[in-house]
Short mmCIF file of C-alpha atoms and ligand atoms in Angstrom, two decimals:
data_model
loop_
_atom_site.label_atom_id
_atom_site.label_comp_id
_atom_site.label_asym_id
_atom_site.label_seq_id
_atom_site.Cartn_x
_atom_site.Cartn_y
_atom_site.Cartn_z
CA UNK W 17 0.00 0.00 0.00
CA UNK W 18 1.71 3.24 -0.84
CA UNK W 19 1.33 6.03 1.47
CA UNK W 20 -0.82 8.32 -0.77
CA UNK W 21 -3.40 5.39 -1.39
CA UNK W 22 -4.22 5.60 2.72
CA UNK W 23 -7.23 7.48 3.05
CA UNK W 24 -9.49 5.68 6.23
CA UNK W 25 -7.54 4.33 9.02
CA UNK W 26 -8.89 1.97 11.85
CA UNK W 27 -7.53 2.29 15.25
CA UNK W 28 -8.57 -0.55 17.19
CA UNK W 29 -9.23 0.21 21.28
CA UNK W 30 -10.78 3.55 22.10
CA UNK W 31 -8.57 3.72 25.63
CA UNK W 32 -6.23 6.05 26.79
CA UNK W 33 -3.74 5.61 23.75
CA UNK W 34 -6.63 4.59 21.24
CA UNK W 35 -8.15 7.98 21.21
CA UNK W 36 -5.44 9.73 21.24
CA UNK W 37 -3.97 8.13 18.46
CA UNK W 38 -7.52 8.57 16.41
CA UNK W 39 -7.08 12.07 17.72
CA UNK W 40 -3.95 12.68 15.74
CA UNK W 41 -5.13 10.40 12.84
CA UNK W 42 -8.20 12.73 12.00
CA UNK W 43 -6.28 15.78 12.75
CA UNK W 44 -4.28 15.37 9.75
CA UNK W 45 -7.25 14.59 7.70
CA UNK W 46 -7.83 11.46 7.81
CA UNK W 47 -10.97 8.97 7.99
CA UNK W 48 -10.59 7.11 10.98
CA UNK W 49 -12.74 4.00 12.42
CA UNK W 50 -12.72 3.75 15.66
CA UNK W 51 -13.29 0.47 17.08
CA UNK W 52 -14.00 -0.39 20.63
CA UNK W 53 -16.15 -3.49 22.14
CA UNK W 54 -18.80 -0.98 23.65
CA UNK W 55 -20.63 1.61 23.39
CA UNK W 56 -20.15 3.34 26.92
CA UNK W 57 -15.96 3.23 25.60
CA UNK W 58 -16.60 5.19 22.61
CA UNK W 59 -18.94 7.90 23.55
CA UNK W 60 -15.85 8.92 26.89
CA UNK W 61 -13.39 8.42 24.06
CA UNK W 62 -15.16 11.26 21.75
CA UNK W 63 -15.70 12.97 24.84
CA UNK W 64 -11.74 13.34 25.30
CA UNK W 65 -11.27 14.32 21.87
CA UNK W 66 -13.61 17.04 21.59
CA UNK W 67 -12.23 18.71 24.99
CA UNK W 68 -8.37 18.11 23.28
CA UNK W 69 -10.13 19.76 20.31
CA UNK W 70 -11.22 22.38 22.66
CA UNK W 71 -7.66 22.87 24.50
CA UNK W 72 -5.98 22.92 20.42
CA UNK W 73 -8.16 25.43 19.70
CA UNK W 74 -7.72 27.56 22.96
CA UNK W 75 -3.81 27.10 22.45
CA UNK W 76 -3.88 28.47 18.53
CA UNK W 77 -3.09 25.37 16.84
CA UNK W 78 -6.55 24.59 15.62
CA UNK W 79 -8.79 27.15 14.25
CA UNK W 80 -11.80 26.89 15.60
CA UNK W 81 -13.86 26.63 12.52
CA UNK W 82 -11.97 23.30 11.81
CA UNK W 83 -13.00 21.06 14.76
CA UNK W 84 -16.71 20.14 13.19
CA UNK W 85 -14.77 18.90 9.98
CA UNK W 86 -12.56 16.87 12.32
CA UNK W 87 -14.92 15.40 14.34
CA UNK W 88 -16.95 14.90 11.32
CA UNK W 89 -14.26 12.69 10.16
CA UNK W 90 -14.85 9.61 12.96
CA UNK W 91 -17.08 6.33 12.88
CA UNK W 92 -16.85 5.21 15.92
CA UNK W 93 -17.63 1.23 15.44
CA UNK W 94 -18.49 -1.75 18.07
CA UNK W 95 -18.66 -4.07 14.88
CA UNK W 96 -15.27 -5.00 13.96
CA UNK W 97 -16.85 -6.36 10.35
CA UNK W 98 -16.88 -2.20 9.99
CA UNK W 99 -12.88 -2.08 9.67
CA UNK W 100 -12.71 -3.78 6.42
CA UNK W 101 -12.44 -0.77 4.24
CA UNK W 102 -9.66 0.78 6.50
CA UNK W 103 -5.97 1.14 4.06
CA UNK W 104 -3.97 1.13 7.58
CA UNK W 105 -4.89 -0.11 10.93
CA UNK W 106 -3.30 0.63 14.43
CA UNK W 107 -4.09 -1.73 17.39
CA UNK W 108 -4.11 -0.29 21.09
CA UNK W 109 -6.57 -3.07 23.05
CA UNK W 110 -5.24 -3.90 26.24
CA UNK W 111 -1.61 -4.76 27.05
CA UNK W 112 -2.91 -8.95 27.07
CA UNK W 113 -1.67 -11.49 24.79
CA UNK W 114 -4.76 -13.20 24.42
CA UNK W 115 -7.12 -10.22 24.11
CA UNK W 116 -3.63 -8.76 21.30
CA UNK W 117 -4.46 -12.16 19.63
CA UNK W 118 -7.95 -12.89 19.33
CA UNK W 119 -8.44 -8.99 17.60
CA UNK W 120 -5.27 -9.22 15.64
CA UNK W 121 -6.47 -12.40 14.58
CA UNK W 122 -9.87 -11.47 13.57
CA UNK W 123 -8.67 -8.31 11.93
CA UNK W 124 -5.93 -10.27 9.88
CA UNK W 125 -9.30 -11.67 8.15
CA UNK W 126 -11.10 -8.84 7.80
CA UNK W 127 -8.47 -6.11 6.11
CA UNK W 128 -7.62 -6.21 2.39
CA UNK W 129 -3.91 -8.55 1.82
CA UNK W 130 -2.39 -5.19 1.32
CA UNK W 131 -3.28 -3.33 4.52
CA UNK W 132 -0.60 -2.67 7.18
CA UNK W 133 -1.15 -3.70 10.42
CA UNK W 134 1.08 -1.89 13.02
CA UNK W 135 0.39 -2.36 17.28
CA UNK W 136 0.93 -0.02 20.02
CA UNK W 137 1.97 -2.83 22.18
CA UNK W 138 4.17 -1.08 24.83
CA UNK W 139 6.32 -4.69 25.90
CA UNK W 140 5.04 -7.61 23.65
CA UNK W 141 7.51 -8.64 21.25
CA UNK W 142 6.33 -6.90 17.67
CA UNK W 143 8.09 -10.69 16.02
CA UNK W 144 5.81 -12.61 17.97
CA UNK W 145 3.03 -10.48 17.35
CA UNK W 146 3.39 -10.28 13.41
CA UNK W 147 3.70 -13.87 13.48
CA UNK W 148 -0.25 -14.12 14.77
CA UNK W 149 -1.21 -12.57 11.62
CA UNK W 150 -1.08 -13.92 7.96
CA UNK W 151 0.91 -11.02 7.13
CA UNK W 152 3.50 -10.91 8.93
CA UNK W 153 5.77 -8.87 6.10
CA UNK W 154 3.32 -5.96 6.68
CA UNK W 155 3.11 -5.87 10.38
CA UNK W 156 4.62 -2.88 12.05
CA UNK W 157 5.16 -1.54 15.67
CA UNK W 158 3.72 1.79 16.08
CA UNK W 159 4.65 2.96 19.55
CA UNK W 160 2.87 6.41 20.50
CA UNK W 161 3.64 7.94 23.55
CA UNK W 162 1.12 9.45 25.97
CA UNK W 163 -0.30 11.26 25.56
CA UNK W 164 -0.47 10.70 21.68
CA UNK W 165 -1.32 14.44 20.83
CA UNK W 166 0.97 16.49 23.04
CA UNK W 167 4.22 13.64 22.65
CA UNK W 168 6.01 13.94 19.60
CA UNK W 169 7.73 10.89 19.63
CA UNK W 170 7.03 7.47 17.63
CA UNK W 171 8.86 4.53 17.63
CA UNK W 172 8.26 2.79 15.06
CA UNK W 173 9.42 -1.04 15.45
CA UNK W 174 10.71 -3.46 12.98
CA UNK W 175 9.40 -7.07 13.77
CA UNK W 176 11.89 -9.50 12.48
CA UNK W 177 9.56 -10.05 9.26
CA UNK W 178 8.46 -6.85 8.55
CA UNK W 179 9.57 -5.64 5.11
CA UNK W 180 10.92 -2.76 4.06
CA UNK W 181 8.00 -1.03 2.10
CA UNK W 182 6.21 -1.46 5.20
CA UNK W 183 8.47 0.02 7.74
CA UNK W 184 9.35 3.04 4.98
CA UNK W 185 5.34 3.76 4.63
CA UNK W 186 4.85 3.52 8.64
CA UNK W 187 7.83 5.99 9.02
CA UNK W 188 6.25 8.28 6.37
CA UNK W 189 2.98 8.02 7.82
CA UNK W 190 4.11 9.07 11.47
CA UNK W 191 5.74 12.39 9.89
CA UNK W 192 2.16 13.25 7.96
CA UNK W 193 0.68 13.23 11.30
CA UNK W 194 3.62 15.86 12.52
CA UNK W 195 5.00 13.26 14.81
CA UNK W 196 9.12 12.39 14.18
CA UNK W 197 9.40 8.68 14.32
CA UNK W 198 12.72 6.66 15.29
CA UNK W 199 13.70 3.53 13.90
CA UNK W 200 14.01 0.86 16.43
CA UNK W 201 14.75 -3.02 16.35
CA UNK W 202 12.12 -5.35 17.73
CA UNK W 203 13.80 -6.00 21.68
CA UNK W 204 11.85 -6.40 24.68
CA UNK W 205 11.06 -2.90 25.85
CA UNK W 206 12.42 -1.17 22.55
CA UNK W 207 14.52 1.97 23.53
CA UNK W 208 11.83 3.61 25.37
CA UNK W 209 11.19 1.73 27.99
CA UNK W 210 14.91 -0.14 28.07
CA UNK W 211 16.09 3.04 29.16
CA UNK W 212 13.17 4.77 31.05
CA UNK W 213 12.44 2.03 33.43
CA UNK W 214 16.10 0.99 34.97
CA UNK W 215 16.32 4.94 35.42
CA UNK W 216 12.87 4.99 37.64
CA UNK W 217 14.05 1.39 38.66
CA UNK W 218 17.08 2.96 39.92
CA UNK W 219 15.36 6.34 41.52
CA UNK W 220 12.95 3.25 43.37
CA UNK W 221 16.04 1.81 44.84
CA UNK W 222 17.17 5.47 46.26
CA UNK W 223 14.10 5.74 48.31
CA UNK W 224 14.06 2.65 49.68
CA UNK W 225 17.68 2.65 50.78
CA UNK W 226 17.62 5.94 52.41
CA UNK W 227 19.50 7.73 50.45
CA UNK W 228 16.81 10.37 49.53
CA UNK W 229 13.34 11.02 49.77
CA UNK W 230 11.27 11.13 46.76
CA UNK W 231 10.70 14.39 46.44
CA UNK W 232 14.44 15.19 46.99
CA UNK W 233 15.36 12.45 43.66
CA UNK W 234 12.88 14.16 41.57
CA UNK W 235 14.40 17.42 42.37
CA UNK W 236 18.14 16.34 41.65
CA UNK W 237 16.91 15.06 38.00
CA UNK W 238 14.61 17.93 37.70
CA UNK W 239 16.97 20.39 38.28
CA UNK W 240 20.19 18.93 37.61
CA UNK W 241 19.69 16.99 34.43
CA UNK W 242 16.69 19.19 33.04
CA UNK W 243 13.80 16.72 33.22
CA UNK W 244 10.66 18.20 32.88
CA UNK W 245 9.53 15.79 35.64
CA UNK W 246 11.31 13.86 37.96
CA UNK W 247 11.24 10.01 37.48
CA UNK W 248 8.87 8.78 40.88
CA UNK W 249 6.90 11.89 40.05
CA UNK W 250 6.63 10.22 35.87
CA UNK W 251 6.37 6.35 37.53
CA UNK W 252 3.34 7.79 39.31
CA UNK W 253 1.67 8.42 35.87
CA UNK W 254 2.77 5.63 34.06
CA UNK W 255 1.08 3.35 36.65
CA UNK W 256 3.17 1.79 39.32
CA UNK W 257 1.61 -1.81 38.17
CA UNK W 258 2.86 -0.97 34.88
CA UNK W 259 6.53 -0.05 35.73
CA UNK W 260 6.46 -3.49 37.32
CA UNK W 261 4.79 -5.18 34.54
CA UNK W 262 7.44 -3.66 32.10
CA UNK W 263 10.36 -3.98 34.22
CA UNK W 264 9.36 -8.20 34.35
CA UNK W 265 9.46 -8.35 30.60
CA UNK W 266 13.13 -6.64 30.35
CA UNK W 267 14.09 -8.81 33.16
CA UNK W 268 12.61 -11.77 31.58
CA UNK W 269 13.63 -10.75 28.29
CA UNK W 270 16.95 -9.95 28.22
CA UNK W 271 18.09 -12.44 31.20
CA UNK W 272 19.97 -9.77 32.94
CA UNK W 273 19.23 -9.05 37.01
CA UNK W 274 19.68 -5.71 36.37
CA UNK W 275 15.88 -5.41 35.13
CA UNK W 276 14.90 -7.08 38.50
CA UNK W 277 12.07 -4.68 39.85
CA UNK W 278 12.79 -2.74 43.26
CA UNK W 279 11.15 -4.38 46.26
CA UNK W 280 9.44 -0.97 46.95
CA UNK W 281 8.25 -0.74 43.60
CA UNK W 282 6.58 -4.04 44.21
CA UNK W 283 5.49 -3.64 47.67
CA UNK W 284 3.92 -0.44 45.90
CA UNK W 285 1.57 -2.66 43.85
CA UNK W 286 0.97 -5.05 46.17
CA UNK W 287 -0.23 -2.27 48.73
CA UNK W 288 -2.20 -0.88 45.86
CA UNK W 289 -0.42 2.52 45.84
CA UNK W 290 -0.67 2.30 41.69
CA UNK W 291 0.05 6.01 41.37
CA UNK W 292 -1.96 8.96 40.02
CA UNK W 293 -4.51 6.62 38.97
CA UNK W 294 -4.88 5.26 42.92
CA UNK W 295 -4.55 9.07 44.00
CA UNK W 296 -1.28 7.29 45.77
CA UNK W 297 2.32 5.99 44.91
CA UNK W 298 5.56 7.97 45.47
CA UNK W 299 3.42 10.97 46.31
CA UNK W 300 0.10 11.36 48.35
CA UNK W 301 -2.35 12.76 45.27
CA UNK W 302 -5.50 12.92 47.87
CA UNK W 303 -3.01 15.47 50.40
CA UNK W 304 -4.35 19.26 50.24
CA UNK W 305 -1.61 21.15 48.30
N1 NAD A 405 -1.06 4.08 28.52
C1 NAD A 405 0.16 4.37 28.06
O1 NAD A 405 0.84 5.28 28.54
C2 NAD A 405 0.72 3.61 26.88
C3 NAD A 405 1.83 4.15 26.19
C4 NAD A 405 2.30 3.50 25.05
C5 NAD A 405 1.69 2.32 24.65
N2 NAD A 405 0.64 1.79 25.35
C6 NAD A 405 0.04 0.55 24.85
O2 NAD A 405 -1.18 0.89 24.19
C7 NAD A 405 -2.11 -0.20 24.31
C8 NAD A 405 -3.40 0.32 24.89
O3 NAD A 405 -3.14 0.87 26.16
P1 NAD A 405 -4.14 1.90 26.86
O4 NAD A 405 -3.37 2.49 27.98
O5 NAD A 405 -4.75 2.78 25.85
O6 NAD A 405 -5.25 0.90 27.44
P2 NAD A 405 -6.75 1.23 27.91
O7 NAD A 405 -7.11 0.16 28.86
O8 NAD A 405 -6.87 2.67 28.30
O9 NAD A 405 -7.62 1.06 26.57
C9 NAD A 405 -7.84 -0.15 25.92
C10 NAD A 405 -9.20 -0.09 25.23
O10 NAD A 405 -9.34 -1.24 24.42
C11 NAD A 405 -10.67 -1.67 24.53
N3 NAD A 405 -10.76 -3.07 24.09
C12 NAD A 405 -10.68 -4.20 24.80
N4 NAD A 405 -10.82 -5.27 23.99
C13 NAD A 405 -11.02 -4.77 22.74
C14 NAD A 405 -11.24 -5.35 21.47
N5 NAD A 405 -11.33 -6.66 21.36
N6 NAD A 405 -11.42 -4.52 20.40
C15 NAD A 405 -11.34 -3.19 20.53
N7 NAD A 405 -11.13 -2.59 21.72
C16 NAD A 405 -10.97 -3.36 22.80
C17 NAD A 405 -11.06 -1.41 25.97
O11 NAD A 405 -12.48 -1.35 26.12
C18 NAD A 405 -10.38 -0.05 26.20
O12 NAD A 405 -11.25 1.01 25.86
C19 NAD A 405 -1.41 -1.26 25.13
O13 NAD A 405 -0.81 -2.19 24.26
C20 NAD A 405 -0.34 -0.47 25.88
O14 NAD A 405 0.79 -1.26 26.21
C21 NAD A 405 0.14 2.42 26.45
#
């Protein structure tokens, strides 16, 4: 498929990353399917990306004129039989094998032999995942960070089978919707999170051996390596669950202890302190300012 014959794209999971990702689809003018198994999920997820709309517009970088034509531009879909005329399709259902397979599966069926297929999978190997589908040469990883229309970052991931017209049209494709994508090999974690995680990993282990509070670990990086926001602070967001999830499949992945997740960061989940999401983790988000 070249990259001027992709008109409708189908993103497929109308979550946190799914809307965002339709978000910047539609943007640029395209047609975009969105696909989620229920109703209730698509009417919050158009809810989200009419008050983005809103906060474009109030920040300049949407005239206001242009948000009906964008929203204009969405089907929001429970049928998956609806994705069929889609010329590129991004996944972003839940990080779960089985739930990854059964839809990549049933999309595989659905989408014309042509049609890429790229995943927002996070941590699942991108080989594994291509192999699922019957076309695994035009299978992609499309990893969008969050949120999708503020980060400017893609990664885009090449499974061990995925050709090269693919991977050039996916690259292409990222930079029409303003985004700059990076070439990365498929590896457990990519570069993203390879490099992210042993660095909250290793701000974890400073907390729980005394050597600084959290707030005091966040400042040092804040302030003395220019980080918009220290890494407990950014673990908080991410989902401490998530950290830990992520951290497993490096550890697991690559064989090498260093991965190992920090007791605290485990104790963490276990307590239920998740993060922002929990209104606890490193910090205390239900404390009075
Ligand atoms: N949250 C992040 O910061 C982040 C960042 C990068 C990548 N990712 C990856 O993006 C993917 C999605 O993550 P998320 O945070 O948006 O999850 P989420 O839980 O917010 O959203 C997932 C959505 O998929 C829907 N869903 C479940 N089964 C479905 C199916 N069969 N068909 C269509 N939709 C289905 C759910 O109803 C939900 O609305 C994961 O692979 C994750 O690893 C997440």
């Amino acid at each position: 498929m070249s990259i001027d014959a992709i008109k409708t794209v189908a993103v497929l999971g109308a979550g946190t990353m799914g809307n965002g990702i339709a978000h910047v689809f539609a943007r640029s003018g395209y047609n975009v399917i969105l696909r989620d198994v229920e109703e209730r999920c698509l009417d919050r997820a158009m809810e989200t990306i009419g008050k983005n709309l809103d906060r474009e517009v109030k920040k300049g970088k949407l005239p206001e004129a242009e948000k009906p034509a964008v929203l204009a531009r969405f089907k929001p879909v429970t049928n998956l039989a609806a994705i069929a005329e889609a010329d590129f399709v991004v996944e972003a259902v839940p990080e779960k094998l089985d739930i990854k397979r059964a839809v990549l599966g049933e999309a595989d069926k659905l989408l014309r032999p042509e049609v890429i297929l790229a995943s927002n999978t996070s941590s699942i190997s991108m080989t594994a995942l291509a192999a699922l589908t019957q076309r695994p040469d035009r299978f992609v990883g499309m990893h969008f960070m969050n949120p999708v229309p503020v980060m400017v970052l893609v990664e885009v991931i090449r499974a061990l089978q995925t050709s090269n017209a693919t991977f050039d049209v996916t690259m292409e494709l990222a930079k029409k919707l303003g985004k700059t994508p990076v070439a990365v090999n498929d590896s457990p974690g990519f570069v993203s999170n390879r490099v992210l995680m042993p660095l909250i990993n290793e701000a974890a282990y400073c907390v729980m051996e005394g050597v600084a509070t959290a707030e005091a670990v966040d400042a040092v990086m804040k302030l003395g390596m220019n980080h918009p926001m220290g890494p407990l602070q950014l673990a908080d967001f991410i989902g401490l669950d998530v950290c830990v999830d992520i951290l497993h499949v490096l550890h697991e992945g690559l064989g090498d202890p260093k991965y190992r997740a920090c007791p605290l960061l485990r104790n963490y989940v276990a307590a239920g302190w998740l993060g922002r999401k929990t209104n606890r983790g490193f910090y205390d988000y239900a404390k009075p300012a």
